PDB file of C-alpha atoms in Angstrom:
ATOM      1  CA  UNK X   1      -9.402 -22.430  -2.038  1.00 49.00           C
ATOM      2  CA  UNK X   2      -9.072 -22.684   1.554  1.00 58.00           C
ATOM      3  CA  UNK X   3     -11.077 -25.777   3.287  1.00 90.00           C
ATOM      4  CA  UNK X   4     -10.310 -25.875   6.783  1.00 96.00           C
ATOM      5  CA  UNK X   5      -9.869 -22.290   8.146  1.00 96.00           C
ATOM      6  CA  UNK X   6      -8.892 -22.496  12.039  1.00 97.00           C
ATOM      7  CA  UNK X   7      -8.384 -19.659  14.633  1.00 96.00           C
ATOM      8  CA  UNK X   8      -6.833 -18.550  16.793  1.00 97.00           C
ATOM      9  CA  UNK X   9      -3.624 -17.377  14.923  1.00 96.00           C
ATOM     10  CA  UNK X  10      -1.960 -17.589  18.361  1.00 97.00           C
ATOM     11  CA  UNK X  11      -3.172 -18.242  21.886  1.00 97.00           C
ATOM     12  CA  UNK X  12      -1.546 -17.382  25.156  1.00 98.00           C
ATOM     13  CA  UNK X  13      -2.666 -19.852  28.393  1.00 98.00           C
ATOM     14  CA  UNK X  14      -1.588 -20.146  31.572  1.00 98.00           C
ATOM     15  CA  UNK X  15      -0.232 -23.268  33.404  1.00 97.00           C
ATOM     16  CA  UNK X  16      -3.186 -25.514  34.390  1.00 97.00           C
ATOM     17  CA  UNK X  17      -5.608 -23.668  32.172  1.00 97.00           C
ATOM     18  CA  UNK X  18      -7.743 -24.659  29.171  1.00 98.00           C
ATOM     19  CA  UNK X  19      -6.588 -24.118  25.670  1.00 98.00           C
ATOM     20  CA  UNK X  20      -9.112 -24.092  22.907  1.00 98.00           C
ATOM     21  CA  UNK X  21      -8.684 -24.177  19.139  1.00 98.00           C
ATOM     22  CA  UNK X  22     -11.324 -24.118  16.434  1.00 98.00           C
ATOM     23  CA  UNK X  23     -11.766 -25.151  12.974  1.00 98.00           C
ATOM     24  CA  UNK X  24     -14.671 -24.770  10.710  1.00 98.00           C
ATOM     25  CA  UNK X  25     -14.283 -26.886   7.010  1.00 97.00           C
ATOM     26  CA  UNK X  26     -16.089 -26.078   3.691  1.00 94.00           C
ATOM     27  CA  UNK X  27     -16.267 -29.403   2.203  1.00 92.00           C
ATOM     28  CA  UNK X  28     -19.196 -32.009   4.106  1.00 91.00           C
ATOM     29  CA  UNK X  29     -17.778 -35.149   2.107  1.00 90.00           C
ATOM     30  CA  UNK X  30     -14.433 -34.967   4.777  1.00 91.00           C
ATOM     31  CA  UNK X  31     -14.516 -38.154   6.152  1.00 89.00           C
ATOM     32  CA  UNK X  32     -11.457 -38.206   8.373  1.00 92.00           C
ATOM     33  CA  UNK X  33     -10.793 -35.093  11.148  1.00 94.00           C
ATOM     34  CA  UNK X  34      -6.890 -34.987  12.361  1.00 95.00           C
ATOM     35  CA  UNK X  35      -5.233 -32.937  15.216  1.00 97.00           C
ATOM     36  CA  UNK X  36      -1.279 -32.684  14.607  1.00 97.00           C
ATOM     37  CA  UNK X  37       1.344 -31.324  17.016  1.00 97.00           C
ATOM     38  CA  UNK X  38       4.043 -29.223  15.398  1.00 97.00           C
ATOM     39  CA  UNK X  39       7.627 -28.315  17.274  1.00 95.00           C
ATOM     40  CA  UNK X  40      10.097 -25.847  16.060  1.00 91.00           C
ATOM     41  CA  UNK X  41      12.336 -27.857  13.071  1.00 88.00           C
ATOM     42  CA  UNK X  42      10.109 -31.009  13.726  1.00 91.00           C
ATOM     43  CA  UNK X  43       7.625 -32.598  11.172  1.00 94.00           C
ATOM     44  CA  UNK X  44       3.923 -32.649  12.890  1.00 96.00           C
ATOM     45  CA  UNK X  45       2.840 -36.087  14.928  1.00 95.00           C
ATOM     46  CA  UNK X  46      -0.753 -36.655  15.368  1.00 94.00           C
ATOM     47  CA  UNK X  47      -2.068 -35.879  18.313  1.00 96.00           C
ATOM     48  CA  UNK X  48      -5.753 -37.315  18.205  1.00 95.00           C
ATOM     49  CA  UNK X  49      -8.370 -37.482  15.472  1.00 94.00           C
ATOM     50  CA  UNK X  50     -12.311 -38.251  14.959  1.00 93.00           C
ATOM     51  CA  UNK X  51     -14.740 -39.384  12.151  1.00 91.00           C
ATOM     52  CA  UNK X  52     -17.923 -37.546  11.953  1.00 90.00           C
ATOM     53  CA  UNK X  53     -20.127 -40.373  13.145  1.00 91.00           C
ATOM     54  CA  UNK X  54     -19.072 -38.984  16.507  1.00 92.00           C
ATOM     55  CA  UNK X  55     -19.360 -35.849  18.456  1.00 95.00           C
ATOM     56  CA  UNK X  56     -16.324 -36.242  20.770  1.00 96.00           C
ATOM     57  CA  UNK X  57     -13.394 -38.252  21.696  1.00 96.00           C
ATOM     58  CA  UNK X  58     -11.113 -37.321  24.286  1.00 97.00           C
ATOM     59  CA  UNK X  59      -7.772 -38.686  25.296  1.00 95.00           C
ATOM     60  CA  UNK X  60      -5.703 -38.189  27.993  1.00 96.00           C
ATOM     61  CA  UNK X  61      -5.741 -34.396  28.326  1.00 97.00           C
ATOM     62  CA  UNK X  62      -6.761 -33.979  24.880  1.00 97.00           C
ATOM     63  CA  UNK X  63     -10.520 -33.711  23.713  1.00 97.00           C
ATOM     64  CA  UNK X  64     -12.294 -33.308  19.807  1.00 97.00           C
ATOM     65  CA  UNK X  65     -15.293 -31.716  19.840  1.00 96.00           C
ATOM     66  CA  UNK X  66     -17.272 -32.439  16.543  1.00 96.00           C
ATOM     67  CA  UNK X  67     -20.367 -30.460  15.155  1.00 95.00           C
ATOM     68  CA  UNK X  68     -21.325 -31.763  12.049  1.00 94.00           C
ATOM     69  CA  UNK X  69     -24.276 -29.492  11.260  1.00 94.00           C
ATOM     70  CA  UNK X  70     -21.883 -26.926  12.215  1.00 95.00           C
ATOM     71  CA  UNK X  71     -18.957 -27.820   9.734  1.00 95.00           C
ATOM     72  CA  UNK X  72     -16.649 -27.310  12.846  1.00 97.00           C
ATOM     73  CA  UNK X  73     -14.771 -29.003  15.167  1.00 97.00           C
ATOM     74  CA  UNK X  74     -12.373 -28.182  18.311  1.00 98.00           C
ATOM     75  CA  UNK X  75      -9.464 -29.486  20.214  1.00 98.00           C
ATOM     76  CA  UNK X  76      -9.494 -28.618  24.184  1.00 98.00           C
ATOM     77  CA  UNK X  77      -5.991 -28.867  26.010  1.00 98.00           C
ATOM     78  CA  UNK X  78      -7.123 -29.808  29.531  1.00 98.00           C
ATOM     79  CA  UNK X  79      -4.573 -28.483  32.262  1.00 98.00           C
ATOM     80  CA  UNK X  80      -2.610 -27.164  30.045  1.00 98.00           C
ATOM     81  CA  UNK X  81       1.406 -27.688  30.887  1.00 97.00           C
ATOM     82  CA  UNK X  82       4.790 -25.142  29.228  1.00 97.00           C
ATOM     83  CA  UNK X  83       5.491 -28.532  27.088  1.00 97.00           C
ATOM     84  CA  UNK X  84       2.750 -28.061  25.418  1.00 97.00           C
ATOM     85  CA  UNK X  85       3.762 -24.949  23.708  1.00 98.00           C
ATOM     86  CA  UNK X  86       4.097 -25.694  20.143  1.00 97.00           C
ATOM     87  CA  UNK X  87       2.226 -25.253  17.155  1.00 97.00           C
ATOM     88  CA  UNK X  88      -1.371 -26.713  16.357  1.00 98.00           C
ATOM     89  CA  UNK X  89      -2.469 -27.383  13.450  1.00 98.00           C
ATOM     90  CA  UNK X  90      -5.919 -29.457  12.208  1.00 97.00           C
ATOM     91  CA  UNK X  91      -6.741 -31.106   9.224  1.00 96.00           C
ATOM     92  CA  UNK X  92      -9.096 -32.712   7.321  1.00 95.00           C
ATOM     93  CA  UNK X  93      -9.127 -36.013   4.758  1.00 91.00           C
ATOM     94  CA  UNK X  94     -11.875 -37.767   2.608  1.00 87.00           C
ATOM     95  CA  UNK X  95     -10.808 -41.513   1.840  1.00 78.00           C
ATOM     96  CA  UNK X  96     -12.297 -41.464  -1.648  1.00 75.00           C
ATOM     97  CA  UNK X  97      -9.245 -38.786  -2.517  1.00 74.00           C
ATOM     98  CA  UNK X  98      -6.245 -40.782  -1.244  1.00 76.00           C
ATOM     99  CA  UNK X  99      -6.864 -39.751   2.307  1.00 83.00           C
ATOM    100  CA  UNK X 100      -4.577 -36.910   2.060  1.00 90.00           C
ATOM    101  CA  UNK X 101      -4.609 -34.112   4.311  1.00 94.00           C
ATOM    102  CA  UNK X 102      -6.010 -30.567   4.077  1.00 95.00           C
ATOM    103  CA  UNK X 103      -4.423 -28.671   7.277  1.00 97.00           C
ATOM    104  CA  UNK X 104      -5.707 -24.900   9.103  1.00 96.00           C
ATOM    105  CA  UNK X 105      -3.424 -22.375   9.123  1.00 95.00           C
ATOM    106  CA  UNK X 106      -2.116 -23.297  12.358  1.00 97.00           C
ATOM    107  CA  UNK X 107      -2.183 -21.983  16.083  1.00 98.00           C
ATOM    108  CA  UNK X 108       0.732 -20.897  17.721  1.00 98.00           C
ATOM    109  CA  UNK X 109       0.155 -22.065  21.358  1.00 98.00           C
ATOM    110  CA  UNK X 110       1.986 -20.614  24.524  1.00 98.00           C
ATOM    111  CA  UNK X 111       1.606 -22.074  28.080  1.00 97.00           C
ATOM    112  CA  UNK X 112       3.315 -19.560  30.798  1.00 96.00           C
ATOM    113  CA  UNK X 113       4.402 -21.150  33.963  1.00 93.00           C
TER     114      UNK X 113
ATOM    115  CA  UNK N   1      14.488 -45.609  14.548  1.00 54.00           C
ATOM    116  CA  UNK N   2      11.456 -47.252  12.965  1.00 78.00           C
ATOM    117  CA  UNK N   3       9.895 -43.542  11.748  1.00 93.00           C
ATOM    118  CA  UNK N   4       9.711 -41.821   8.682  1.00 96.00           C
ATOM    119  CA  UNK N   5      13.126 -40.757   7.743  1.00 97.00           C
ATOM    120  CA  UNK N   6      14.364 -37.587   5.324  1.00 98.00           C
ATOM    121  CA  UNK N   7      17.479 -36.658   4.418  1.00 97.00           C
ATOM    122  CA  UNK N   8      19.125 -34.196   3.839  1.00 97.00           C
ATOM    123  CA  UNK N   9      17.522 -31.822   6.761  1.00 97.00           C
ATOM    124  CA  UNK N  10      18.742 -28.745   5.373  1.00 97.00           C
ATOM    125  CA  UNK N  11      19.604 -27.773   1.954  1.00 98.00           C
ATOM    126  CA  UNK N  12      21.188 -24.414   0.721  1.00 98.00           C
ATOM    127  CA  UNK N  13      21.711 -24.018  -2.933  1.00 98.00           C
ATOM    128  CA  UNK N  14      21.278 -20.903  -5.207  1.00 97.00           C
ATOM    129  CA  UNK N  15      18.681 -20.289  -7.739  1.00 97.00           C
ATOM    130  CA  UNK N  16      18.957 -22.411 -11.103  1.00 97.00           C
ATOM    131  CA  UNK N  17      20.363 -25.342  -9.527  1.00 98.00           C
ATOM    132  CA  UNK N  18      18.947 -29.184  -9.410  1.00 98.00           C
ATOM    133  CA  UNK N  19      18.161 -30.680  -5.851  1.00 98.00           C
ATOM    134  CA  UNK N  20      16.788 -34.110  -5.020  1.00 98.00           C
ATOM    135  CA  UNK N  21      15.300 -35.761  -1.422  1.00 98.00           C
ATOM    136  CA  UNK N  22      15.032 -38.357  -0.482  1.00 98.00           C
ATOM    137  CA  UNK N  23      12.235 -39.961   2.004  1.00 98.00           C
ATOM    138  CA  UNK N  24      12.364 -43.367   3.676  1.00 97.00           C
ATOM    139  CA  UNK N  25       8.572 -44.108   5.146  1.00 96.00           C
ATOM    140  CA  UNK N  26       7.685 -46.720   7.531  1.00 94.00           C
ATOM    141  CA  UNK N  27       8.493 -50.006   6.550  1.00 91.00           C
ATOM    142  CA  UNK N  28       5.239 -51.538   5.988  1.00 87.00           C
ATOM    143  CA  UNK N  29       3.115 -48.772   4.752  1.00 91.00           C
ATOM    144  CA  UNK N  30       2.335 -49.021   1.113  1.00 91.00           C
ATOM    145  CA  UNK N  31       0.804 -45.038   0.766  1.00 93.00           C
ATOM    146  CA  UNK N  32       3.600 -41.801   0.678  1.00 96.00           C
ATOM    147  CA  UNK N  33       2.809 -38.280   0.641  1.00 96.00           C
ATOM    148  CA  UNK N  34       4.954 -35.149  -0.267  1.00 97.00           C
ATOM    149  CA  UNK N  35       4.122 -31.874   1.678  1.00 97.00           C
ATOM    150  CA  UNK N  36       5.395 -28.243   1.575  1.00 97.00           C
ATOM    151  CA  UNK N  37       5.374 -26.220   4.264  1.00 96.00           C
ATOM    152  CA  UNK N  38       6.420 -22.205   4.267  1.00 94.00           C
ATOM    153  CA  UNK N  39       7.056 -20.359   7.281  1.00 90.00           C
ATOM    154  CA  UNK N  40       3.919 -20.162  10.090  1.00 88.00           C
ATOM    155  CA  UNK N  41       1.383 -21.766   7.550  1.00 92.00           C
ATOM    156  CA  UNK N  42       0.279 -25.150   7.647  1.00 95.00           C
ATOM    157  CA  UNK N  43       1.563 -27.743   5.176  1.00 96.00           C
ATOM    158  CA  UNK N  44       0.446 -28.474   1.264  1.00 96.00           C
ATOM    159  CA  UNK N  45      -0.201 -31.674  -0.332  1.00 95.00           C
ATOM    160  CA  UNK N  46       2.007 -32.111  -3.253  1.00 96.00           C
ATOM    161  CA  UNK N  47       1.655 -35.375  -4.220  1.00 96.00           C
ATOM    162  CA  UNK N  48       1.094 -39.257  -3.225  1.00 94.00           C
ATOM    163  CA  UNK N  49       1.905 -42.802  -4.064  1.00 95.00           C
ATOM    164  CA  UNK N  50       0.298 -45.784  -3.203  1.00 93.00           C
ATOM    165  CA  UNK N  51       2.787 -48.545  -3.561  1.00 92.00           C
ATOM    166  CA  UNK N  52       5.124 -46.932  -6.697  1.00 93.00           C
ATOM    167  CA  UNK N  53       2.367 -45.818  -8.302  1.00 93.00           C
ATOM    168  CA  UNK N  54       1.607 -41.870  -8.353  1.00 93.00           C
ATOM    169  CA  UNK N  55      -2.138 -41.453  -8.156  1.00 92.00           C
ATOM    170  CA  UNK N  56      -2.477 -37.608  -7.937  1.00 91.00           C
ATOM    171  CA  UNK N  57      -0.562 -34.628  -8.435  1.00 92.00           C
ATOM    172  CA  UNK N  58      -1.623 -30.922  -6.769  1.00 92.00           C
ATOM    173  CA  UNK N  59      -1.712 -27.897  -8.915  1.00 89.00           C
ATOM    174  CA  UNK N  60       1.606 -26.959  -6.885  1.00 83.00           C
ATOM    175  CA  UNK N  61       3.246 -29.307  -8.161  1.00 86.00           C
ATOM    176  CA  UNK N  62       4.880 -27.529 -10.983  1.00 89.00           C
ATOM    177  CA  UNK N  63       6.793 -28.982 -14.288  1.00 93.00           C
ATOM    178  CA  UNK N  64      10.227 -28.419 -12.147  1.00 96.00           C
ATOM    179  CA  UNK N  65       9.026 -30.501  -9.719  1.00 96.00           C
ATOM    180  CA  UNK N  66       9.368 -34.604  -9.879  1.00 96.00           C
ATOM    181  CA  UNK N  67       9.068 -37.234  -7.602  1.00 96.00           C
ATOM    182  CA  UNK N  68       9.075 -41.156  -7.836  1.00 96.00           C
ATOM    183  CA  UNK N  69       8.766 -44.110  -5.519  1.00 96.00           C
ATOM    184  CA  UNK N  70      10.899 -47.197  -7.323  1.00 90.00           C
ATOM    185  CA  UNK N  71      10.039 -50.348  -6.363  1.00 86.00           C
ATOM    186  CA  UNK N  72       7.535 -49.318  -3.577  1.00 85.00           C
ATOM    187  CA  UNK N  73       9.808 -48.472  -1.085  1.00 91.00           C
ATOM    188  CA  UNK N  74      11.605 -44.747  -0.719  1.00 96.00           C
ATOM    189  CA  UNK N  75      10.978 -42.025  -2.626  1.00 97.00           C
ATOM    190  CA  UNK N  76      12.934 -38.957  -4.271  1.00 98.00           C
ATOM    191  CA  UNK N  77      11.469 -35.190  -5.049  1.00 98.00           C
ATOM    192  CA  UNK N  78      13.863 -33.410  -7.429  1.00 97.00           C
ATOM    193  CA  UNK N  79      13.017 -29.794  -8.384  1.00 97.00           C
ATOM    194  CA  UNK N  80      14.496 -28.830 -11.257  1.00 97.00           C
ATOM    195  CA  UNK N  81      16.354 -24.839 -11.570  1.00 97.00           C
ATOM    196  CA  UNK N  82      15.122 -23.984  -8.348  1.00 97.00           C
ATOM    197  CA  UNK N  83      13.607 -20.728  -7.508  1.00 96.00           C
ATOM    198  CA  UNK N  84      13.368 -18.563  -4.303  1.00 96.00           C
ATOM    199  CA  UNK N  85      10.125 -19.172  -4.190  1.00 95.00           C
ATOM    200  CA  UNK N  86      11.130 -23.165  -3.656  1.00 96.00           C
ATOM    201  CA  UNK N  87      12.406 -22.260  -0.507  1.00 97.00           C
ATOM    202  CA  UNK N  88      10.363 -23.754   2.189  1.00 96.00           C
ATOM    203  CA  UNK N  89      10.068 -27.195   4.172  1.00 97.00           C
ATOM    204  CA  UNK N  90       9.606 -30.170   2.354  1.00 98.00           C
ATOM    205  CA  UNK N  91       7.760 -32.629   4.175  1.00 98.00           C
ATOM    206  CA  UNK N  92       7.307 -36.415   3.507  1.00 98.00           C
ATOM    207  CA  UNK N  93       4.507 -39.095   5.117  1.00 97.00           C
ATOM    208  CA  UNK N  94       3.446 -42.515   5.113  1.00 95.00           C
ATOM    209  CA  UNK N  95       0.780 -44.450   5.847  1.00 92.00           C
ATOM    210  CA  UNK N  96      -0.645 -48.406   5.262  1.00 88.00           C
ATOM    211  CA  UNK N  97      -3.933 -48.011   3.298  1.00 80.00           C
ATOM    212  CA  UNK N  98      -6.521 -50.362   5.604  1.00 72.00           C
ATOM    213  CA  UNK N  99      -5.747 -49.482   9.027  1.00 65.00           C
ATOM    214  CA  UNK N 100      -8.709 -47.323  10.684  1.00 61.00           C
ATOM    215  CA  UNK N 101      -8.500 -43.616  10.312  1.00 63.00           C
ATOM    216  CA  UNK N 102      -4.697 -44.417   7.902  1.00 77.00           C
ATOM    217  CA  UNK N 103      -3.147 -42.128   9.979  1.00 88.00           C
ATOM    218  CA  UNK N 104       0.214 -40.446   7.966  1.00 93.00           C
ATOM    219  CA  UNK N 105       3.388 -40.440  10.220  1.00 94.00           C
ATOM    220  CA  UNK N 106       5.526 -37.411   9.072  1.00 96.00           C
ATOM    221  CA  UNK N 107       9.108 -36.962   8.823  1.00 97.00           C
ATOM    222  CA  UNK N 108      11.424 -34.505  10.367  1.00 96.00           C
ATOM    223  CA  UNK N 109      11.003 -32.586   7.350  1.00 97.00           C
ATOM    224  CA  UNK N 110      14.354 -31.532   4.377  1.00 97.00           C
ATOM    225  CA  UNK N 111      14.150 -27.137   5.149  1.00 97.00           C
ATOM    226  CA  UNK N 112      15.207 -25.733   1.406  1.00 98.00           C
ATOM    227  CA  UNK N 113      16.764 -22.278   1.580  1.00 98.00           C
ATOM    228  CA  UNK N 114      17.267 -21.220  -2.224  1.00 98.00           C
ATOM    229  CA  UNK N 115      19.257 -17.912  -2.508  1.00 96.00           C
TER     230      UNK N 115
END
């Protein structure tokens, strides 16, 4: 059963532009809402995450957009820089089942010069 | 390096064989996760501890597949007469149960070619 089902497959940005990945999740008892970076042969670091009592939290370039009647939620790449070409992936958690992670399919992100 | 370490990063062995990893989390965090990740998908929870106990088990985790934490600290995943369909990355995470949001740190990841 897949629970967090995230598009798109791949995106293709210029430098300075706005990237913008969606998820959308199945199960409302997620508690916990994870964005991880992926490089080519690395493991994935976190990049930022939210709880649903919010609707967004942004960081540096990076913002979470959270809609909870939705069951969806967003990561914006603001200015969007070549070193930021990796792959995407987000992920959800509920605490009450060990906190571990259900991760999207993943998004393939490429920022042109 | 303070991080979550794996070794070996890359394993070749051929079908029917025994392998074991071995994960070394961060040193205060009391939770480790197993992951498996195949080629452009994201990764699957195999299992977790909390301290050395195992407190859950996926469905993917078949009977060739083992893992244990002694003592609290690393922890090993053997699979047993490996099959091509093993092949994939094996990742590994910690985290310390209590701290806001319990974020899991991954490793660099063991990459399992089976042939």
């Amino acid at each position: 059963q897949q629970q967090v089902k995230q598009s798109p497959q791949s995106l293709i940005v210029q430098k300075g532009g706005i990237s913008i990945i969606n998820c959308a999740y199945e199960n409302t008892a997620f508690d916990y809402f994870p964005w991880y970076q992926q490089f080519p042969g690395k493991g994935p670091a976190l990049l930022i995450a939210i709880r649903p009592d919010v609707s967004e939290k942004k960081e540096g370039r990076f913002t979470i957009s959270f809609n909870k009647s939705a069951k969806q939620f967003s990561l914006h790449i603001m200015d969007s820089q070549p070193g930021d070409s990796a792959t995407y992936f987000c992920a959800a958690s509920l605490r009450t089942s060990g906190s571990r992670l259900t991760f999207g399919e993943g998004t393939q992100l490429t920022v042109n010069p | 390096d303070t991080g979550v370490s794996q070794d070996p990063r890359h394993k070749i062995t051929k079908r029917g064989q025994n392998v074991t990893f071995r994960c070394d989390p961060i040193s205060e965090h009391n939770r480790l996760y197993w992951y498996r990740q195949t080629l452009g998908q994201g990764p699957e929870f195999l299992t977790y501890f909390q301290n050395e106990a195992q407190l859950e088990k996926s469905r993917l985790l078949s009977d060739r597949f083992s893992a244990e934490r002694p003592k609290g600290s690393f922890s090993t995943l053997e699979i047993q007469r490996t099959e091509q369909g093993d092949s994939a990355m094996y990742l590994c995470a910690s985290s310390f149960l209590g701290q806001v949001g319990e974020t899991q740190y991954f490793g660099p990841g063991t990459r399992l070619l089976v042939l």
